[in-house]
Amino acid sequence: MKKLIKIIILVVLVMVSGCAIQKKEENAKVIDTSMFLYKVSNQEGNYSYLFGTCHPGRYPIKSLDKTTEKVLDESDSIYLECDMKPSPKETEEITKYNTYNSIRDLGLEDKYENLMKQYKSLKGKPGYALYNVFVINSLINSDPEVLNKANISKFSAIDNYIYKYAQKKKNFKEVEGIEFQMKLITELSGDYSETILDNLANKEMVIKSAKEDLDAYYSGNTQYYEDEQNLLLNQLEQLNDSDKEKYEKYWNILAYSRNIHMKDTLADSIHNNKHDFIGVGCKHLYGKKGIIQLLKDDGYLVECMK
């Protein structure tokens, strides 16, 4: 039972992991992301595009593949989950959420002390207990050992490449917004912090999960995400009633409810006869309750652009 809960926590936790930043690096590559790009059409032939992005980076990016670049160039608007560079005022407004339901407020400093012993990014920083568990998760995702063993680059992110593209075209829009995501995280941090800290204490599993996710993305393995999301839903069904209710709430808030909102954003774009590019974390696309299936259930034609 505990193993099932660990998998549920870690799989969904990745869906709110922060993005890497983008900077110019040597040996930049053309990254083929066309297998994560979908043309979504209604019965009248109106269409927009759905794209599954990857929040952590791996390789320096010269450009994306020709198909994705062409769609970006032709899109009326380019959407991502949130603005990568909020204004100073917005930043000040949202940082207050980092301390809501803090580790210290929840009396979980002993579990945080255990993490400090394992992760260099937390070592010697007891003051971080003033932050909530999702801030700690982000710091662990930038830990040197995690970055190295999972082959993650904190300087190369597809999200940021697309964001810069949209800034040049001056057609960027948000699907959700940072404040929305921060409020969502705050809502969850009270009930799930202890379980999340216990899972983050398993460094081997954290690294393995991160590496497998990125390996799948950069090899174009969409089936990995389809299987992972369906396995997660099947595992939820195996939990006893009390655990099932608790972790279904976690799943619904962090994943399913957001999938519906993202699907509706794309549907509105099509309804308004816009040819938009909607980029969200790739885990939102797949599985029985993913955006692709939700769109198909609503009668849309979904075609992979690969």
Short mmCIF file of C-alpha atoms in Angstrom, two decimals:
data_model
loop_
_atom_site.label_atom_id
_atom_site.label_comp_id
_atom_site.label_asym_id
_atom_site.label_seq_id
_atom_site.Cartn_x
_atom_site.Cartn_y
_atom_site.Cartn_z
CA MET A 1 0.00 0.00 0.00
CA LYS A 2 2.78 2.42 0.92
CA LYS A 3 4.51 1.68 -2.39
CA LEU A 4 1.37 2.61 -4.32
CA ILE A 5 1.09 5.89 -2.43
CA LYS A 6 4.76 6.68 -3.10
CA ILE A 7 4.24 6.26 -6.84
CA ILE A 8 1.08 8.37 -6.84
CA ILE A 9 2.80 11.17 -4.90
CA LEU A 10 5.96 11.24 -7.03
CA VAL A 11 4.22 10.97 -10.40
CA VAL A 12 1.83 13.82 -9.66
CA LEU A 13 4.50 15.90 -7.88
CA VAL A 14 6.48 16.09 -11.12
CA MET A 15 3.46 17.80 -12.69
CA VAL A 16 4.10 20.89 -10.56
CA SER A 17 7.89 20.85 -10.67
CA GLY A 18 9.45 24.16 -11.68
CA CYS A 19 10.88 24.98 -15.08
CA ALA A 20 14.53 25.34 -15.91
CA ILE A 21 15.79 28.61 -17.31
CA GLN A 22 17.11 29.09 -20.81
CA LYS A 23 20.51 30.46 -21.74
CA LYS A 24 22.80 30.13 -24.70
CA GLU A 25 25.17 27.20 -24.49
CA GLU A 26 27.65 25.57 -26.79
CA ASN A 27 26.80 22.39 -28.71
CA ALA A 28 23.11 23.32 -28.91
CA LYS A 29 20.84 20.74 -30.53
CA VAL A 30 17.72 20.67 -32.65
CA ILE A 31 15.19 18.95 -30.38
CA ASP A 32 12.48 16.91 -32.10
CA THR A 33 9.26 17.44 -30.13
CA SER A 34 6.81 16.77 -32.99
CA MET A 35 5.55 13.54 -31.38
CA PHE A 36 4.21 15.69 -28.52
CA LEU A 37 2.42 18.09 -30.91
CA TYR A 38 -1.23 17.51 -31.82
CA LYS A 39 -3.60 19.24 -34.20
CA VAL A 40 -7.05 19.40 -32.61
CA SER A 41 -10.01 20.04 -34.94
CA ASN A 42 -13.77 20.34 -34.58
CA GLN A 43 -16.36 19.08 -37.06
CA GLU A 44 -16.28 22.40 -38.93
CA GLY A 45 -12.54 22.06 -39.53
CA ASN A 46 -11.47 24.79 -37.12
CA TYR A 47 -8.31 23.88 -35.26
CA SER A 48 -5.64 24.76 -32.74
CA TYR A 49 -2.62 22.88 -31.47
CA LEU A 50 -1.94 21.03 -28.23
CA PHE A 51 1.68 20.54 -27.19
CA GLY A 52 3.17 18.51 -24.36
CA THR A 53 6.23 20.27 -22.99
CA CYS A 54 8.81 19.19 -20.43
CA HIS A 55 9.43 21.44 -17.44
CA PRO A 56 12.99 20.28 -16.61
CA GLY A 57 15.64 20.72 -19.30
CA ARG A 58 18.32 18.37 -20.60
CA TYR A 59 20.09 19.56 -23.77
CA PRO A 60 21.06 23.04 -24.97
CA ILE A 61 18.42 24.03 -27.53
CA LYS A 62 19.34 25.40 -30.94
CA SER A 63 15.75 25.07 -32.16
CA LEU A 64 12.85 22.66 -32.12
CA ASP A 65 11.99 20.47 -35.11
CA LYS A 66 10.70 22.09 -38.31
CA THR A 67 7.10 20.99 -37.74
CA THR A 68 6.87 22.51 -34.25
CA GLU A 69 8.72 25.66 -35.34
CA LYS A 70 6.30 26.13 -38.24
CA VAL A 71 3.28 25.76 -35.94
CA LEU A 72 4.77 28.25 -33.47
CA ASP A 73 5.38 30.73 -36.27
CA GLU A 74 1.84 30.43 -37.66
CA SER A 75 -0.04 30.46 -34.33
CA ASP A 76 -2.19 33.44 -33.42
CA SER A 77 -1.26 33.08 -29.74
CA ILE A 78 1.21 30.91 -27.84
CA TYR A 79 0.00 29.66 -24.48
CA LEU A 80 2.03 28.15 -21.65
CA GLU A 81 0.90 27.30 -18.14
CA CYS A 82 2.24 30.55 -16.68
CA ASP A 83 4.42 33.58 -17.33
CA MET A 84 8.12 32.76 -16.93
CA LYS A 85 9.03 36.34 -16.04
CA PRO A 86 6.37 37.92 -13.84
CA SER A 87 6.72 41.59 -12.96
CA PRO A 88 8.40 42.57 -9.67
CA LYS A 89 4.97 43.42 -8.26
CA GLU A 90 3.55 40.04 -9.28
CA THR A 91 6.62 38.27 -7.88
CA GLU A 92 6.19 40.02 -4.54
CA GLU A 93 2.52 39.08 -4.50
CA ILE A 94 3.03 35.38 -5.18
CA THR A 95 6.06 34.75 -2.95
CA LYS A 96 3.84 35.05 0.11
CA TYR A 97 2.40 31.65 -0.77
CA ASN A 98 5.81 30.02 -0.25
CA THR A 99 5.47 30.29 3.52
CA TYR A 100 1.84 29.20 3.88
CA ASN A 101 1.62 25.81 5.63
CA SER A 102 5.37 25.87 6.19
CA ILE A 103 7.34 22.88 7.41
CA ARG A 104 7.77 24.60 10.79
CA ASP A 105 4.11 25.56 11.12
CA LEU A 106 3.12 21.93 10.52
CA GLY A 107 5.63 20.60 13.06
CA LEU A 108 7.57 18.60 10.48
CA GLU A 109 11.07 19.96 11.11
CA ASP A 110 12.40 16.50 12.06
CA LYS A 111 11.52 15.21 8.60
CA TYR A 112 13.10 18.27 6.98
CA GLU A 113 16.28 17.71 9.00
CA ASN A 114 16.47 14.25 7.46
CA LEU A 115 16.32 15.80 3.99
CA MET A 116 19.09 18.28 4.88
CA LYS A 117 21.39 15.31 5.51
CA GLN A 118 20.70 13.88 2.07
CA TYR A 119 20.57 16.84 -0.31
CA LYS A 120 23.35 19.40 -0.79
CA SER A 121 20.80 21.97 -1.93
CA LEU A 122 19.32 21.87 1.60
CA LYS A 123 22.44 21.18 3.67
CA GLY A 124 23.05 23.73 6.41
CA LYS A 125 19.82 25.59 5.64
CA PRO A 126 17.44 25.01 8.56
CA GLY A 127 15.77 28.32 7.73
CA TYR A 128 14.15 26.68 4.72
CA ALA A 129 11.75 25.07 7.19
CA LEU A 130 9.91 28.39 6.99
CA TYR A 131 8.80 27.37 3.48
CA ASN A 132 6.18 24.82 2.44
CA VAL A 133 6.87 21.37 1.06
CA PHE A 134 6.49 22.37 -2.60
CA VAL A 135 9.31 24.91 -2.27
CA ILE A 136 11.44 22.13 -0.79
CA ASN A 137 10.51 19.90 -3.71
CA SER A 138 11.69 22.57 -6.16
CA LEU A 139 14.99 22.94 -4.29
CA ILE A 140 15.52 19.18 -4.37
CA ASN A 141 14.92 19.20 -8.13
CA SER A 142 17.88 21.58 -8.44
CA ASP A 143 20.13 19.51 -6.16
CA PRO A 144 23.54 18.84 -7.82
CA GLU A 145 23.32 15.07 -7.35
CA VAL A 146 19.76 14.93 -8.70
CA LEU A 147 20.73 17.05 -11.71
CA ASN A 148 23.79 14.94 -12.41
CA LYS A 149 22.31 11.45 -12.00
CA ALA A 150 19.05 12.28 -13.76
CA ASN A 151 20.94 14.15 -16.52
CA ILE A 152 18.99 17.37 -16.01
CA SER A 153 20.22 20.79 -17.10
CA LYS A 154 18.84 23.70 -15.14
CA PHE A 155 19.81 25.98 -18.02
CA SER A 156 17.95 24.35 -20.93
CA ALA A 157 14.16 24.19 -20.88
CA ILE A 158 11.75 23.72 -23.74
CA ASP A 159 9.20 25.81 -21.83
CA ASN A 160 11.55 28.75 -21.79
CA TYR A 161 12.53 28.35 -25.42
CA ILE A 162 8.86 28.57 -26.38
CA TYR A 163 8.31 31.47 -23.97
CA LYS A 164 11.14 33.46 -25.57
CA TYR A 165 9.69 32.66 -28.99
CA ALA A 166 6.31 34.03 -27.88
CA GLN A 167 7.91 37.14 -26.39
CA LYS A 168 9.52 37.92 -29.73
CA LYS A 169 6.17 37.50 -31.49
CA LYS A 170 4.40 39.39 -28.69
CA ASN A 171 1.62 36.82 -28.60
CA PHE A 172 2.14 35.07 -25.25
CA LYS A 173 -0.82 34.07 -23.06
CA GLU A 174 -1.20 32.08 -19.85
CA VAL A 175 -3.30 28.94 -19.45
CA GLU A 176 -3.34 29.20 -15.65
CA GLY A 177 -0.97 31.78 -14.20
CA ILE A 178 1.54 31.55 -11.37
CA GLU A 179 -0.81 32.79 -8.68
CA PHE A 180 -3.36 30.13 -9.61
CA GLN A 181 -0.70 27.44 -9.27
CA MET A 182 0.59 28.85 -5.98
CA LYS A 183 -2.91 28.92 -4.49
CA LEU A 184 -3.42 25.34 -5.60
CA ILE A 185 -0.16 24.24 -3.99
CA THR A 186 -1.02 26.06 -0.78
CA GLU A 187 -4.35 24.25 -0.66
CA LEU A 188 -2.59 20.90 -0.78
CA SER A 189 0.41 21.59 1.43
CA GLY A 190 -1.51 21.31 4.69
CA ASP A 191 -2.88 17.79 4.17
CA TYR A 192 -0.06 16.17 2.19
CA SER A 193 3.21 17.67 3.44
CA GLU A 194 4.17 14.79 5.72
CA THR A 195 3.62 12.17 3.01
CA ILE A 196 5.51 14.23 0.43
CA LEU A 197 8.47 14.73 2.78
CA ASP A 198 8.57 10.98 3.44
CA ASN A 199 8.70 10.34 -0.30
CA LEU A 200 11.37 12.97 -0.92
CA ALA A 201 13.48 11.22 1.69
CA ASN A 202 13.82 8.31 -0.75
CA LYS A 203 16.48 10.01 -2.85
CA GLU A 204 17.07 6.97 -5.02
CA MET A 205 13.40 6.93 -6.07
CA VAL A 206 13.37 10.70 -6.64
CA ILE A 207 16.36 10.45 -8.99
CA LYS A 208 15.02 7.34 -10.75
CA SER A 209 11.63 8.94 -11.35
CA ALA A 210 13.14 12.17 -12.70
CA LYS A 211 15.56 10.32 -15.00
CA GLU A 212 12.90 8.00 -16.39
CA ASP A 213 10.61 10.94 -17.12
CA LEU A 214 13.28 12.87 -19.02
CA ASP A 215 14.60 9.77 -20.80
CA ALA A 216 11.08 9.14 -22.08
CA TYR A 217 10.56 12.72 -23.20
CA TYR A 218 13.83 13.19 -25.03
CA SER A 219 13.48 9.81 -26.76
CA GLY A 220 9.94 10.71 -27.87
CA ASN A 221 8.34 7.87 -25.92
CA THR A 222 4.74 9.04 -25.59
CA GLN A 223 3.62 5.52 -24.66
CA TYR A 224 5.61 5.81 -21.42
CA TYR A 225 3.39 8.68 -20.29
CA GLU A 226 0.21 6.95 -21.46
CA ASP A 227 1.10 3.82 -19.49
CA GLU A 228 2.27 5.78 -16.44
CA GLN A 229 -0.91 7.83 -16.13
CA ASN A 230 -3.18 4.80 -16.60
CA LEU A 231 -1.15 2.80 -14.07
CA LEU A 232 -1.53 5.64 -11.58
CA LEU A 233 -5.32 5.65 -12.00
CA ASN A 234 -5.45 1.88 -11.64
CA GLN A 235 -3.40 2.09 -8.45
CA LEU A 236 -5.75 4.67 -7.02
CA GLU A 237 -8.54 2.14 -7.42
CA GLN A 238 -6.58 -0.41 -5.36
CA LEU A 239 -6.32 1.82 -2.27
CA ASN A 240 -8.61 1.30 0.70
CA ASP A 241 -11.52 3.71 1.00
CA SER A 242 -9.86 6.28 3.28
CA ASP A 243 -6.59 6.38 1.33
CA LYS A 244 -8.46 6.40 -1.97
CA GLU A 245 -10.50 9.45 -0.97
CA LYS A 246 -7.38 11.27 0.24
CA TYR A 247 -5.19 10.61 -2.78
CA GLU A 248 -7.96 11.00 -5.33
CA LYS A 249 -8.35 14.53 -3.96
CA TYR A 250 -4.59 15.07 -4.42
CA TRP A 251 -4.77 13.72 -7.98
CA ASN A 252 -7.88 15.68 -8.88
CA ILE A 253 -6.51 19.01 -7.65
CA LEU A 254 -3.00 18.70 -9.11
CA ALA A 255 -3.91 16.88 -12.32
CA TYR A 256 -7.47 16.08 -13.40
CA SER A 257 -9.15 19.42 -12.65
CA ARG A 258 -6.29 21.19 -14.39
CA ASN A 259 -6.58 18.82 -17.37
CA ILE A 260 -10.22 19.89 -17.76
CA HIS A 261 -9.29 23.58 -17.58
CA MET A 262 -6.50 23.12 -20.12
CA LYS A 263 -8.84 21.21 -22.43
CA ASP A 264 -11.44 23.96 -22.15
CA THR A 265 -8.82 26.62 -22.96
CA LEU A 266 -8.00 24.83 -26.20
CA ALA A 267 -11.68 24.24 -27.01
CA ASP A 268 -12.42 27.95 -26.53
CA SER A 269 -9.58 28.79 -28.90
CA ILE A 270 -11.07 26.55 -31.59
CA HIS A 271 -14.58 27.88 -30.96
CA ASN A 272 -13.29 31.43 -31.45
CA ASN A 273 -11.73 30.37 -34.78
CA LYS A 274 -8.17 30.97 -33.56
CA HIS A 275 -5.16 28.90 -34.53
CA ASP A 276 -3.39 28.86 -31.17
CA PHE A 277 -0.54 26.84 -29.66
CA ILE A 278 -1.40 25.49 -26.19
CA GLY A 279 1.70 24.15 -24.41
CA VAL A 280 1.33 22.35 -21.07
CA GLY A 281 3.31 19.72 -19.16
CA CYS A 282 3.24 16.49 -21.18
CA LYS A 283 1.87 14.40 -18.31
CA HIS A 284 -1.39 16.34 -18.64
CA LEU A 285 -1.93 15.01 -22.17
CA TYR A 286 -1.99 11.27 -21.65
CA GLY A 287 -4.02 8.53 -20.01
CA LYS A 288 -7.73 7.85 -19.57
CA LYS A 289 -8.26 11.25 -17.96
CA GLY A 290 -5.67 13.17 -19.96
CA ILE A 291 -6.40 16.14 -22.22
CA ILE A 292 -6.22 14.08 -25.44
CA GLN A 293 -8.86 11.63 -24.27
CA LEU A 294 -11.02 14.45 -22.85
CA LEU A 295 -10.94 16.18 -26.25
CA LYS A 296 -11.85 12.95 -28.05
CA ASP A 297 -14.72 12.41 -25.62
CA ASP A 298 -15.99 15.87 -26.59
CA GLY A 299 -15.95 14.95 -30.27
CA TYR A 300 -12.69 16.61 -31.38
CA LEU A 301 -10.32 15.03 -33.88
CA VAL A 302 -6.83 14.78 -32.37
CA GLU A 303 -3.96 14.12 -34.80
CA CYS A 304 -0.29 13.70 -33.87
CA MET A 305 1.95 15.90 -36.03
CA LYS A 306 4.92 13.50 -36.05
#
